[in-house]
Short mmCIF file of C-alpha atoms in Angstrom, two decimals:
data_model
loop_
_atom_site.label_atom_id
_atom_site.label_comp_id
_atom_site.label_asym_id
_atom_site.label_seq_id
_atom_site.Cartn_x
_atom_site.Cartn_y
_atom_site.Cartn_z
CA UNK A 1 -7.16 -1.99 -17.23
CA UNK A 2 -10.40 -1.24 -19.06
CA UNK A 3 -11.87 -3.18 -21.47
CA UNK A 4 -11.12 -2.43 -25.41
CA UNK A 5 -13.58 -3.95 -28.33
CA UNK A 6 -10.44 -5.63 -30.25
CA UNK A 7 -10.46 -7.14 -33.75
CA UNK A 8 -8.13 -9.87 -34.79
CA UNK A 9 -7.51 -10.36 -38.27
CA UNK A 10 -5.72 -13.71 -39.21
CA UNK A 11 -5.98 -15.84 -42.64
CA UNK A 12 -4.98 -19.19 -42.43
CA UNK A 13 -3.17 -19.35 -45.39
CA UNK A 14 -0.54 -16.84 -44.19
CA UNK A 15 1.89 -19.26 -42.68
CA UNK A 16 1.89 -21.32 -45.94
CA UNK A 17 4.35 -19.05 -47.91
CA UNK A 18 8.16 -19.30 -47.50
CA UNK A 19 10.84 -16.82 -48.90
CA UNK A 20 12.91 -19.73 -49.76
CA UNK A 21 15.27 -22.19 -48.03
CA UNK A 22 17.67 -20.43 -45.64
CA UNK A 23 16.01 -17.09 -45.95
CA UNK A 24 15.52 -15.50 -42.58
CA UNK A 25 12.01 -14.09 -42.88
CA UNK A 26 9.49 -16.99 -42.12
CA UNK A 27 6.03 -16.12 -42.61
CA UNK A 28 5.10 -19.40 -40.45
CA UNK A 29 5.90 -17.07 -37.26
CA UNK A 30 2.56 -15.63 -37.90
CA UNK A 31 0.78 -19.06 -37.51
CA UNK A 32 2.99 -19.79 -34.33
CA UNK A 33 1.61 -16.83 -32.96
CA UNK A 34 -1.81 -17.57 -33.75
CA UNK A 35 -1.77 -20.63 -32.35
CA UNK A 36 -0.17 -19.47 -28.90
CA UNK A 37 -3.12 -16.81 -29.00
CA UNK A 38 -5.70 -19.66 -29.29
CA UNK A 39 -3.90 -21.93 -26.62
CA UNK A 40 -4.17 -18.92 -24.14
CA UNK A 41 -8.25 -18.72 -25.14
CA UNK A 42 -7.77 -15.31 -26.05
CA UNK A 43 -9.91 -15.71 -29.25
CA UNK A 44 -13.11 -16.00 -27.49
CA UNK A 45 -12.54 -12.41 -25.82
CA UNK A 46 -11.86 -11.02 -29.50
CA UNK A 47 -13.89 -10.49 -32.89
CA UNK A 48 -11.95 -12.69 -35.35
CA UNK A 49 -12.01 -11.68 -38.68
CA UNK A 50 -10.50 -13.17 -41.69
CA UNK A 51 -9.33 -10.20 -43.92
CA UNK A 52 -10.29 -9.53 -47.24
CA UNK A 53 -7.18 -9.94 -49.52
CA UNK A 54 -6.62 -6.96 -51.09
CA UNK A 55 -6.95 -6.29 -54.87
CA UNK A 56 -4.52 -4.81 -56.99
CA UNK A 57 -6.74 -1.75 -57.61
CA UNK A 58 -6.43 -1.10 -53.64
CA UNK A 59 -2.80 -1.39 -53.86
CA UNK A 60 -2.17 1.02 -56.27
CA UNK A 61 -3.34 3.81 -54.00
CA UNK A 62 0.32 3.84 -53.08
CA UNK A 63 2.46 1.60 -55.16
CA UNK A 64 2.87 2.14 -59.23
CA UNK A 65 0.68 0.13 -61.58
CA UNK A 66 3.59 -1.33 -63.08
CA UNK A 67 5.15 -2.64 -59.84
CA UNK A 68 1.47 -3.98 -58.62
CA UNK A 69 1.58 -5.76 -62.22
CA UNK A 70 5.07 -7.09 -61.69
CA UNK A 71 4.19 -8.98 -58.68
CA UNK A 72 1.13 -10.11 -59.68
CA UNK A 73 2.84 -11.73 -62.85
CA UNK A 74 6.29 -12.76 -61.50
CA UNK A 75 7.31 -16.30 -60.70
CA UNK A 76 10.78 -17.61 -59.80
CA UNK A 77 11.20 -18.55 -63.35
CA UNK A 78 10.57 -15.58 -64.96
CA UNK A 79 12.07 -13.20 -62.37
CA UNK A 80 14.94 -12.79 -64.51
CA UNK A 81 13.47 -11.54 -67.42
CA UNK A 82 10.80 -9.31 -65.43
CA UNK A 83 13.10 -7.56 -63.31
CA UNK A 84 15.46 -6.89 -66.24
CA UNK A 85 18.33 -9.08 -65.17
CA UNK A 86 17.83 -7.97 -61.07
CA UNK A 87 17.87 -3.98 -61.87
CA UNK A 88 14.13 -3.47 -60.98
CA UNK A 89 11.47 -4.08 -58.76
CA UNK A 90 13.06 -6.97 -56.71
CA UNK A 91 16.93 -5.82 -56.00
CA UNK A 92 19.45 -7.92 -54.72
CA UNK A 93 19.04 -10.98 -52.65
CA UNK A 94 16.63 -9.63 -49.64
CA UNK A 95 13.57 -10.20 -51.65
CA UNK A 96 13.07 -13.27 -53.46
CA UNK A 97 10.35 -13.86 -56.16
CA UNK A 98 9.01 -16.70 -54.24
CA UNK A 99 5.80 -18.99 -55.40
CA UNK A 100 2.88 -17.04 -54.46
CA UNK A 101 4.22 -13.42 -53.61
CA UNK A 102 1.30 -11.68 -54.71
CA UNK A 103 -0.90 -13.68 -52.64
CA UNK A 104 1.17 -13.18 -49.64
CA UNK A 105 1.17 -9.41 -50.31
CA UNK A 106 -2.68 -9.60 -50.75
CA UNK A 107 -3.14 -10.99 -47.24
CA UNK A 108 -0.87 -8.64 -45.47
CA UNK A 109 -2.21 -5.51 -47.16
CA UNK A 110 -5.78 -6.59 -46.88
CA UNK A 111 -5.50 -7.24 -43.02
CA UNK A 112 -4.19 -3.51 -42.59
CA UNK A 113 -6.55 -2.06 -44.63
CA UNK A 114 -9.57 -3.97 -43.29
CA UNK A 115 -8.36 -3.31 -39.78
CA UNK A 116 -8.18 0.60 -40.94
CA UNK A 117 -11.75 0.45 -41.88
CA UNK A 118 -12.80 -1.28 -38.87
CA UNK A 119 -11.52 1.60 -36.60
CA UNK A 120 -12.57 4.45 -38.84
CA UNK A 121 -16.58 2.35 -38.58
CA UNK A 122 -16.37 2.72 -34.92
CA UNK A 123 -16.53 -1.22 -34.73
CA UNK A 124 -13.45 -1.56 -32.76
CA UNK A 125 -11.48 0.23 -30.55
CA UNK A 126 -7.93 -1.84 -31.21
CA UNK A 127 -7.39 -3.89 -34.74
CA UNK A 128 -4.56 -6.34 -34.74
CA UNK A 129 -2.99 -7.59 -37.90
CA UNK A 130 0.26 -9.26 -37.27
CA UNK A 131 0.45 -10.56 -40.96
CA UNK A 132 1.19 -6.56 -41.76
CA UNK A 133 3.96 -4.18 -40.35
CA UNK A 134 6.16 -4.47 -43.59
CA UNK A 135 7.64 -0.97 -43.45
CA UNK A 136 10.40 -1.03 -46.06
CA UNK A 137 8.61 -1.54 -49.24
CA UNK A 138 9.02 1.28 -51.41
CA UNK A 139 6.45 2.69 -54.23
CA UNK A 140 7.74 1.01 -57.00
CA UNK A 141 10.19 -1.46 -55.40
CA UNK A 142 10.56 -4.17 -52.69
CA UNK A 143 12.91 -3.46 -49.77
CA UNK A 144 14.27 -5.19 -46.72
CA UNK A 145 11.78 -8.52 -46.99
CA UNK A 146 8.94 -6.07 -47.89
CA UNK A 147 6.95 -6.28 -51.15
CA UNK A 148 3.93 -4.39 -50.40
CA UNK A 149 3.76 -1.49 -47.75
CA UNK A 150 0.51 -2.38 -45.89
CA UNK A 151 1.35 0.26 -43.14
CA UNK A 152 0.85 2.98 -46.10
CA UNK A 153 -2.35 1.42 -47.24
CA UNK A 154 -4.03 1.43 -43.88
CA UNK A 155 -2.77 4.98 -42.88
CA UNK A 156 -4.60 6.18 -46.23
CA UNK A 157 -7.74 4.54 -45.28
CA UNK A 158 -7.57 6.04 -42.07
CA UNK A 159 -6.98 9.54 -43.44
CA UNK A 160 -10.30 9.06 -45.17
CA UNK A 161 -11.90 9.49 -41.60
CA UNK A 162 -9.44 11.01 -39.25
CA UNK A 163 -7.78 14.12 -39.72
CA UNK A 164 -4.29 13.26 -38.02
CA UNK A 165 -2.67 9.53 -37.68
CA UNK A 166 0.41 8.95 -35.80
CA UNK A 167 2.69 6.13 -36.58
CA UNK A 168 4.98 4.66 -34.20
CA UNK A 169 7.63 2.11 -35.08
CA UNK A 170 9.55 0.08 -32.65
CA UNK A 171 11.15 -2.23 -35.17
CA UNK A 172 15.23 -2.60 -34.71
CA UNK A 173 15.02 -0.77 -38.30
CA UNK A 174 14.17 2.47 -39.28
CA UNK A 175 10.72 2.69 -40.79
CA UNK A 176 12.06 4.44 -44.00
CA UNK A 177 8.97 3.62 -46.22
CA UNK A 178 6.22 4.70 -44.10
CA UNK A 179 8.49 8.12 -43.46
CA UNK A 180 8.95 8.46 -47.26
CA UNK A 181 5.47 8.08 -48.10
CA UNK A 182 4.28 10.87 -45.53
CA UNK A 183 7.43 13.05 -45.42
CA UNK A 184 5.53 16.23 -47.05
CA UNK A 185 2.46 16.09 -45.15
CA UNK A 186 1.59 17.05 -42.10
CA UNK A 187 -1.58 14.73 -41.61
CA UNK A 188 0.81 11.84 -40.57
CA UNK A 189 3.42 12.15 -37.97
CA UNK A 190 5.91 9.06 -38.28
CA UNK A 191 8.09 8.27 -35.21
CA UNK A 192 10.60 5.77 -35.34
CA UNK A 193 12.94 4.14 -33.12
CA UNK A 194 15.80 2.33 -34.47
CA UNK A 195 19.42 1.36 -34.52
CA UNK A 196 21.35 3.73 -36.79
CA UNK A 197 24.97 3.45 -37.98
CA UNK A 198 25.97 1.04 -40.74
CA UNK A 199 22.56 -0.66 -40.11
CA UNK A 200 19.83 -1.14 -42.75
CA UNK A 201 18.25 0.92 -44.46
CA UNK A 202 21.21 3.40 -43.45
CA UNK A 203 18.53 6.23 -43.03
CA UNK A 204 16.76 7.63 -39.85
CA UNK A 205 18.87 10.54 -38.42
CA UNK A 206 17.59 13.29 -36.36
CA UNK A 207 18.10 15.70 -39.21
CA UNK A 208 15.74 13.93 -41.24
CA UNK A 209 12.31 15.92 -39.94
CA UNK A 210 10.18 16.02 -43.37
CA UNK A 211 9.66 18.65 -45.94
CA UNK A 212 7.41 21.24 -46.76
CA UNK A 213 4.27 21.17 -45.18
CA UNK A 214 5.34 18.18 -43.48
CA UNK A 215 8.54 19.66 -41.91
CA UNK A 216 8.71 18.67 -38.24
CA UNK A 217 6.13 15.82 -38.52
CA UNK A 218 8.82 13.05 -38.98
CA UNK A 219 10.63 12.23 -35.79
CA UNK A 220 13.52 9.78 -35.91
CA UNK A 221 15.09 8.41 -32.54
CA UNK A 222 18.66 7.12 -33.74
CA UNK A 223 19.72 4.36 -31.15
CA UNK A 224 23.31 2.12 -30.34
CA UNK A 225 23.19 -1.64 -29.83
CA UNK A 226 22.24 -3.16 -26.69
CA UNK A 227 19.18 -1.17 -25.99
CA UNK A 228 18.03 -2.21 -22.51
CA UNK A 229 14.34 -2.16 -21.22
CA UNK A 230 15.05 0.68 -18.80
CA UNK A 231 16.63 2.86 -21.52
CA UNK A 232 14.10 2.46 -24.04
CA UNK A 233 11.60 3.31 -21.38
CA UNK A 234 13.30 6.21 -20.38
CA UNK A 235 13.15 7.38 -24.07
CA UNK A 236 10.05 6.13 -25.40
CA UNK A 237 7.78 7.64 -22.85
CA UNK A 238 8.60 11.07 -22.72
CA UNK A 239 8.85 11.43 -26.35
CA UNK A 240 5.23 9.79 -27.16
CA UNK A 241 4.12 11.77 -24.27
CA UNK A 242 5.24 14.78 -25.82
CA UNK A 243 3.83 13.66 -29.34
CA UNK A 244 0.38 13.16 -27.59
CA UNK A 245 0.13 16.60 -26.13
CA UNK A 246 1.32 18.46 -29.23
CA UNK A 247 0.20 16.37 -32.08
CA UNK A 248 -3.14 15.05 -30.49
CA UNK A 249 -3.50 12.03 -32.97
CA UNK A 250 -7.12 10.88 -33.67
CA UNK A 251 -5.55 7.08 -34.65
CA UNK A 252 -2.18 5.58 -33.95
CA UNK A 253 -0.84 2.63 -35.60
CA UNK A 254 1.98 0.72 -33.62
CA UNK A 255 4.43 -1.20 -35.72
CA UNK A 256 5.86 -4.11 -33.15
CA UNK A 257 8.53 -5.59 -35.19
CA UNK A 258 10.01 -8.23 -33.25
CA UNK A 259 13.60 -7.89 -34.03
CA UNK A 260 14.34 -5.28 -31.30
CA UNK A 261 13.83 -8.12 -28.81
CA UNK A 262 17.00 -9.92 -27.35
CA UNK A 263 18.67 -12.64 -29.30
CA UNK A 264 17.25 -11.92 -32.63
CA UNK A 265 19.16 -13.10 -35.60
CA UNK A 266 19.24 -9.75 -37.44
CA UNK A 267 18.54 -7.54 -34.58
CA UNK A 268 21.08 -5.67 -31.88
CA UNK A 269 18.85 -4.48 -29.16
CA UNK A 270 18.43 -6.22 -25.67
CA UNK A 271 14.80 -5.89 -24.86
CA UNK A 272 12.66 -8.60 -23.16
CA UNK A 273 9.20 -9.69 -24.04
CA UNK A 274 7.77 -7.22 -21.10
CA UNK A 275 10.14 -4.41 -22.37
CA UNK A 276 9.06 -4.57 -26.01
CA UNK A 277 5.03 -4.83 -24.89
CA UNK A 278 5.44 -1.65 -22.69
CA UNK A 279 4.84 0.32 -26.02
CA UNK A 280 1.55 -1.20 -26.60
CA UNK A 281 0.70 -0.87 -22.64
CA UNK A 282 1.84 2.98 -22.68
CA UNK A 283 -0.64 3.62 -26.09
CA UNK A 284 -3.53 1.87 -24.88
CA UNK A 285 -3.66 4.05 -21.97
CA UNK A 286 -4.60 6.87 -24.08
CA UNK A 287 -7.76 5.55 -25.33
CA UNK A 288 -7.05 6.36 -29.02
CA UNK A 289 -8.17 4.17 -31.87
CA UNK A 290 -5.14 1.91 -31.94
CA UNK A 291 -3.82 -0.53 -34.93
CA UNK A 292 -1.20 -3.25 -34.15
CA UNK A 293 0.85 -4.51 -36.72
CA UNK A 294 3.68 -6.81 -37.22
CA UNK A 295 7.02 -6.26 -38.85
CA UNK A 296 10.42 -7.94 -38.49
CA UNK A 297 11.60 -10.47 -36.29
CA UNK A 298 13.65 -13.52 -37.14
CA UNK A 299 13.57 -15.82 -34.11
CA UNK A 300 10.67 -17.15 -34.79
CA UNK A 301 9.83 -18.44 -31.06
CA UNK A 302 10.56 -15.24 -29.67
CA UNK A 303 8.56 -13.69 -32.17
CA UNK A 304 5.33 -15.75 -31.35
CA UNK A 305 5.61 -15.27 -27.67
CA UNK A 306 5.94 -11.33 -27.87
CA UNK A 307 2.82 -11.20 -30.34
CA UNK A 308 0.91 -13.47 -28.24
CA UNK A 309 1.83 -11.40 -25.28
CA UNK A 310 0.97 -8.12 -26.84
CA UNK A 311 -2.30 -9.33 -27.97
CA UNK A 312 -2.79 -9.93 -24.21
CA UNK A 313 -1.95 -6.44 -23.63
CA UNK A 314 -4.46 -5.22 -26.11
CA UNK A 315 -7.29 -7.28 -24.24
CA UNK A 316 -5.89 -5.92 -20.78
CA UNK A 317 -5.26 -9.47 -19.50
CA UNK A 318 -1.64 -9.67 -19.46
CA UNK A 319 -1.31 -10.10 -15.86
CA UNK A 320 -3.81 -12.84 -15.62
CA UNK A 321 -2.18 -15.30 -18.28
CA UNK A 322 0.11 -18.15 -16.98
CA UNK A 323 3.86 -18.00 -17.86
CA UNK A 324 4.02 -21.33 -18.45
CA UNK A 325 3.31 -21.96 -22.05
CA UNK A 326 -0.03 -24.30 -22.50
CA UNK A 327 0.21 -27.21 -24.92
CA UNK A 328 -0.22 -26.30 -28.77
CA UNK A 329 0.56 -27.32 -31.97
CA UNK A 330 3.96 -26.01 -32.07
CA UNK A 331 5.04 -26.70 -28.00
CA UNK A 332 8.46 -28.64 -28.88
CA UNK A 333 9.55 -25.21 -30.60
CA UNK A 334 9.49 -23.21 -27.27
CA UNK A 335 12.06 -25.61 -25.70
CA UNK A 336 14.05 -25.80 -23.40
CA UNK A 337 12.24 -23.33 -20.76
CA UNK A 338 8.43 -23.55 -22.38
CA UNK A 339 7.62 -20.00 -20.68
CA UNK A 340 5.73 -16.99 -22.00
CA UNK A 341 9.15 -14.81 -22.05
CA UNK A 342 12.23 -13.55 -23.52
CA UNK A 343 14.96 -13.07 -21.33
CA UNK A 344 17.52 -10.69 -21.80
CA UNK A 345 21.30 -11.24 -22.14
CA UNK A 346 24.62 -9.55 -20.86
CA UNK A 347 25.14 -7.46 -23.83
CA UNK A 348 26.35 -3.70 -22.93
CA UNK A 349 24.26 -0.78 -23.59
CA UNK A 350 26.31 1.22 -25.63
CA UNK A 351 23.24 4.14 -25.74
CA UNK A 352 24.63 5.03 -22.05
CA UNK A 353 28.19 5.78 -23.07
CA UNK A 354 28.89 9.60 -23.59
CA UNK A 355 25.41 10.31 -22.47
CA UNK A 356 23.98 9.82 -26.17
CA UNK A 357 20.78 8.77 -25.36
CA UNK A 358 20.03 11.60 -23.04
CA UNK A 359 21.35 13.98 -26.21
CA UNK A 360 18.88 12.01 -28.76
CA UNK A 361 16.14 12.31 -25.99
CA UNK A 362 16.50 16.38 -25.74
CA UNK A 363 17.00 16.62 -29.33
CA UNK A 364 13.82 14.96 -30.12
CA UNK A 365 11.97 17.09 -27.44
CA UNK A 366 13.23 20.45 -28.66
CA UNK A 367 12.11 19.47 -32.22
CA UNK A 368 8.36 18.62 -30.57
CA UNK A 369 8.74 21.86 -28.93
CA UNK A 370 9.07 23.62 -32.26
CA UNK A 371 5.44 22.60 -33.27
CA UNK A 372 2.94 24.95 -31.70
CA UNK A 373 -0.68 23.40 -32.59
CA UNK A 374 -2.02 20.14 -33.72
CA UNK A 375 -2.67 20.75 -37.54
CA UNK A 376 -6.27 20.72 -38.68
CA UNK A 377 -8.18 19.98 -41.88
CA UNK A 378 -10.77 21.39 -43.58
CA UNK A 379 -14.05 20.11 -42.44
CA UNK A 380 -15.86 17.86 -45.21
CA UNK A 381 -17.79 14.76 -45.52
CA UNK A 382 -16.20 11.62 -45.23
CA UNK A 383 -16.50 9.45 -48.65
CA UNK A 384 -18.44 6.61 -48.34
CA UNK A 385 -16.43 4.72 -51.15
CA UNK A 386 -13.45 5.09 -53.38
CA UNK A 387 -13.51 6.55 -56.85
CA UNK A 388 -12.64 3.26 -58.18
CA UNK A 389 -15.40 1.57 -56.58
CA UNK A 390 -18.08 4.40 -57.63
CA UNK A 391 -16.88 3.83 -61.13
CA UNK A 392 -17.42 0.08 -60.86
CA UNK A 393 -13.89 -1.27 -61.46
CA UNK A 394 -13.82 -3.51 -58.52
CA UNK A 395 -17.08 -5.12 -59.15
CA UNK A 396 -17.49 -8.68 -60.25
CA UNK A 397 -13.71 -8.82 -61.04
CA UNK A 398 -14.40 -5.95 -63.63
CA UNK A 399 -10.85 -4.26 -64.31
CA UNK A 400 -9.74 -1.22 -66.00
CA UNK A 401 -9.31 -2.10 -69.77
CA UNK A 402 -5.93 -1.92 -71.52
CA UNK A 403 -5.86 1.68 -72.74
CA UNK A 404 -6.86 2.97 -69.33
CA UNK A 405 -3.78 1.54 -67.77
CA UNK A 406 -1.57 2.80 -70.59
CA UNK A 407 -3.04 6.23 -69.76
CA UNK A 408 -2.55 6.02 -66.21
CA UNK A 409 1.16 4.80 -66.70
CA UNK A 410 1.40 7.84 -69.07
CA UNK A 411 0.27 10.49 -67.20
CA UNK A 412 2.27 8.90 -63.77
CA UNK A 413 5.68 8.96 -65.82
CA UNK A 414 5.20 12.60 -66.85
CA UNK A 415 4.13 13.47 -63.27
CA UNK A 416 7.23 12.24 -61.93
CA UNK A 417 9.23 14.02 -64.99
CA UNK A 418 7.84 17.34 -63.69
CA UNK A 419 8.59 16.52 -60.24
CA UNK A 420 12.44 16.09 -61.28
CA UNK A 421 12.02 19.15 -63.39
CA UNK A 422 10.86 21.14 -60.47
CA UNK A 423 13.27 19.47 -58.00
CA UNK A 424 16.20 20.18 -60.20
CA UNK A 425 15.47 23.84 -60.23
CA UNK A 426 15.05 24.28 -56.48
CA UNK A 427 18.31 22.39 -55.76
CA UNK A 428 21.81 22.30 -56.79
CA UNK A 429 22.97 20.39 -59.81
CA UNK A 430 24.61 17.61 -57.75
CA UNK A 431 21.68 17.04 -55.34
CA UNK A 432 18.85 14.74 -55.47
CA UNK A 433 15.87 14.42 -53.68
CA UNK A 434 14.66 11.07 -54.73
CA UNK A 435 15.61 8.04 -52.57
CA UNK A 436 15.88 5.89 -55.79
CA UNK A 437 18.45 8.04 -56.86
CA UNK A 438 20.63 8.57 -53.98
CA UNK A 439 24.48 8.10 -54.18
CA UNK A 440 23.59 8.37 -58.08
CA UNK A 441 25.66 10.98 -60.46
CA UNK A 442 23.88 11.51 -63.67
CA UNK A 443 26.27 12.90 -66.48
CA UNK A 444 24.31 14.50 -69.37
CA UNK A 445 25.63 16.72 -72.43
CA UNK A 446 23.90 18.88 -75.00
CA UNK A 447 25.50 19.12 -78.60
CA UNK A 448 24.21 20.81 -81.97
CA UNK A 449 20.62 19.58 -81.81
CA UNK A 450 20.57 19.11 -78.21
CA UNK A 451 20.68 15.64 -78.00
CA UNK A 452 21.13 13.52 -74.53
CA UNK A 453 24.03 11.09 -74.02
CA UNK A 454 23.51 8.51 -71.74
CA UNK A 455 26.26 7.42 -69.48
CA UNK A 456 26.57 4.59 -67.28
CA UNK A 457 25.23 5.66 -63.80
CA UNK A 458 24.51 3.50 -60.58
CA UNK A 459 22.42 3.76 -57.55
CA UNK A 460 23.39 2.58 -53.77
CA UNK A 461 21.23 -0.21 -51.88
CA UNK A 462 21.96 -1.62 -48.79
CA UNK A 463 21.15 -5.20 -47.94
CA UNK A 464 19.03 -6.04 -44.69
CA UNK A 465 21.17 -9.50 -44.78
CA UNK A 466 24.64 -8.30 -44.07
CA UNK A 467 24.14 -4.43 -43.99
CA UNK A 468 26.81 -3.78 -46.75
CA UNK A 469 26.02 -1.59 -49.90
CA UNK A 470 26.15 -2.74 -53.43
CA UNK A 471 25.51 -0.87 -56.96
CA UNK A 472 22.61 -1.46 -58.83
CA UNK A 473 22.83 -0.24 -62.71
CA UNK A 474 20.10 2.10 -63.67
CA UNK A 475 18.82 3.31 -67.01
CA UNK A 476 18.90 -0.07 -68.70
CA UNK A 477 18.14 -0.03 -72.53
CA UNK A 478 14.67 0.90 -73.30
CA UNK A 479 13.69 2.25 -69.75
CA UNK A 480 15.65 5.43 -69.26
CA UNK A 481 12.67 7.12 -68.56
CA UNK A 482 12.41 5.39 -65.02
CA UNK A 483 15.41 6.44 -63.54
CA UNK A 484 16.13 9.98 -65.23
CA UNK A 485 17.92 11.81 -61.98
CA UNK A 486 18.45 15.28 -62.20
CA UNK A 487 19.00 17.66 -65.14
CA UNK A 488 21.62 19.99 -65.70
CA UNK A 489 20.88 23.81 -66.11
CA UNK A 490 21.11 23.54 -69.89
CA UNK A 491 19.60 20.17 -70.37
CA UNK A 492 16.30 20.34 -72.09
CA UNK A 493 13.57 18.10 -70.82
CA UNK A 494 13.22 14.91 -73.43
CA UNK A 495 10.28 12.62 -72.45
CA UNK A 496 11.43 8.86 -72.67
CA UNK A 497 14.46 9.97 -74.59
CA UNK A 498 13.15 8.89 -77.61
CA UNK A 499 15.24 9.11 -80.99
CA UNK A 500 12.67 10.33 -83.10
CA UNK A 501 13.23 13.85 -84.06
CA UNK A 502 11.67 16.43 -86.67
CA UNK A 503 13.91 16.87 -89.66
CA UNK A 504 13.99 20.08 -91.33
CA UNK A 505 14.84 18.83 -94.63
CA UNK A 506 12.35 16.14 -95.19
CA UNK A 507 9.65 17.99 -92.94
CA UNK A 508 8.94 14.65 -91.32
CA UNK A 509 9.79 12.79 -88.05
CA UNK A 510 12.74 10.38 -88.44
CA UNK A 511 14.58 7.95 -86.25
CA UNK A 512 18.40 7.73 -85.74
CA UNK A 513 21.09 10.15 -86.27
CA UNK A 514 20.72 13.24 -88.37
CA UNK A 515 21.74 13.04 -91.97
CA UNK A 516 24.42 15.55 -93.36
CA UNK A 517 22.34 15.83 -96.56
CA UNK A 518 24.28 18.09 -99.30
CA UNK A 519 22.32 21.38 -99.60
CA UNK A 520 19.47 19.77 -97.54
CA UNK A 521 16.39 20.64 -99.45
CA UNK A 522 14.12 17.83 -100.09
CA UNK A 523 14.06 18.28 -103.97
CA UNK A 524 18.06 17.74 -104.27
CA UNK A 525 17.61 14.59 -102.13
CA UNK A 526 15.15 13.36 -104.55
CA UNK A 527 17.12 14.21 -107.20
CA UNK A 528 20.23 11.98 -105.79
CA UNK A 529 17.90 9.18 -105.25
CA UNK A 530 18.19 9.30 -101.78
CA UNK A 531 21.79 8.54 -101.96
CA UNK A 532 24.65 10.55 -99.42
CA UNK A 533 27.50 12.12 -101.52
CA UNK A 534 29.46 13.07 -98.89
CA UNK A 535 31.23 16.21 -100.56
CA UNK A 536 31.51 13.70 -103.85
CA UNK A 537 29.87 15.03 -106.94
CA UNK A 538 26.44 13.38 -107.56
CA UNK A 539 27.52 13.09 -111.30
CA UNK A 540 30.53 10.75 -110.29
CA UNK A 541 29.03 8.33 -108.12
CA UNK A 542 28.16 4.88 -109.91
CA UNK A 543 27.69 6.35 -113.50
CA UNK A 544 26.43 2.66 -114.55
CA UNK A 545 23.85 2.02 -112.00
CA UNK A 546 20.98 2.53 -114.88
CA UNK A 547 23.00 -0.18 -116.85
CA UNK A 548 22.65 -3.05 -114.28
CA UNK A 549 20.64 -6.09 -115.56
CA UNK A 550 17.07 -6.53 -113.91
CA UNK A 551 15.40 -9.79 -113.55
CA UNK A 552 12.21 -9.94 -115.58
#
C-alpha cells in the first residue's frame, strides 16, 4: 500500500479519568492502545501531536452555552442541584458527573478539531484521534457515555475548507448525535452501520433519510445480531462504493467504534479484528483526506488491539507487524493468548435469515440512486480564523462578559421558540420533530385571559446500559421555556411563560392572577383603599378601621 502522511493525536492525561467504579466506559483503554502502538514502533512512522485542549467557546460551535457552562462547573457533589434532580443535561445513569469531566471532554474535542485543521491545512493525509468518536452527545444533553460531540465539532471545522464531508459510523450503536446535527444539510452525508431493534438509542431506520435540503443524505443500515466479517463486507463495500461515486466527498470521517467487535460487553456483533479494520483499509484506498476516531468499545483489551491494528492499517504496514504481542506496560492484560487478534465466536448471524441483509442493501442502494449529482457550494474564500478569534475572545484567556452571555442565551431561546412555532404550523398537533420531545405530549389550554395551564409531561429516554426506556419529567418549575413542546392551533406564544401581564385597570404590569376589581377603575380602587369587596358594599366593610389605636 502507498504511504500516507499520518498525524496521530494523543494526550497523556486522557487515560487518567474514570467514569466511576463499575462503569463500562474506560478511558484507560486509550492509553492501552497507545502503549501497544508504541510497542510496535509505529510512533516513529507518524507525526505525533498533543492536541490543544478545546475551549468552551470552541465547543459552543455546536453545543449550547448553558450546557457547556454546566459541564465546566459540575462536580459529583453539585450534580444533583445543577441537573435539577437529574432532569437536565445528565439524564439517567449512563453519564455520571465524574471528577474532571470537562477536562476529559476538552481533550476529546480538541483532538478532533486539531485533526480536522491538520487535514484542511494539507499537512496530513490521515489524522487519528482515538480519544474522539463520541457520537451520541446532543446539542444540550449528554447521552450514551458521550458528553461532547467531538465528531460534529471536527466536521464543522472541515466544512470551513471542504465542500462535502462523508461521515461513516461502524459502531454497534447508531450515530444519532451526528446524524441529528446534519439532518437538514447536503454538505454532510452520514452513513451508519448499527444494530437496530430494542437497542440503544432506538433510532436509525432506513426511513430516516434527512429533511429539507438534507433529504437523502442520511443513510442508515440497520443490522441484526451476529454480524460476521463476510456479511459486513458484503454490505459495507457496495454501499460505500456507491456513496463515493455519487456524493464524491472531499473528506471522510470514519468512526471506528470497537463495540462491534466479537465478545464486546455491550455489543452484539461477531466481527473479528481484521473484519472491523477492513473499513479502514477500504476507505484508505480512495486517497481522500481521512480522519479516524474512536468511539464505543467495552472489552478494553480488544479495543486496544483493534485500534493499534487500525493504526497500522492507516500506515499501510498491517501485513508486516508480528501477530505475537511485544512486551509493553499492559502486557498481562492481553492474556491468555497474548496475540494481536480478536477471534470470532459461534454466534449465529441473524442477518442471513429471511434475506434481511439483502433487502437492507437493496434499499440503501436504491436510496443512493435517487441522488443525481454531488451537491456543490458557492465558491468563496476560506476563512482564516473564526469570528470569536477575530474579535479577540480567545486571546490571553479573555472571555465574553456576562452581558454578552445573557444576550446569547436569550437569542438562542427565542430562536428555538420560533423553530417550534414554525414546526407546529407545518405538522399536525400531535407530531413533534424535536428529538428531545419525542414520545411526549403537551396539553395546553387557553381561557379568558389566554393563559397557559402547564400540565405534567414526560419524555422517553433509553439507557445504553440495559436498553430499557425510562421517563424523564420535563417543565420543572422555573424552566418551562426549555421544553415547550408544540403548540396547539389556538395557543399563543408566551415567551418564558411569565406570570407578568398588563392590567387594564391599573394600567401597569402586574404579577400573579387577575384581580376581579368592582368596576375596574383605578379611581374606585383607590377609593376602597385597595381592598377587594367581592360584591359587598364598601361602606359595610370594617367601619371601625379608622378608630384602631396607632402606635406613636
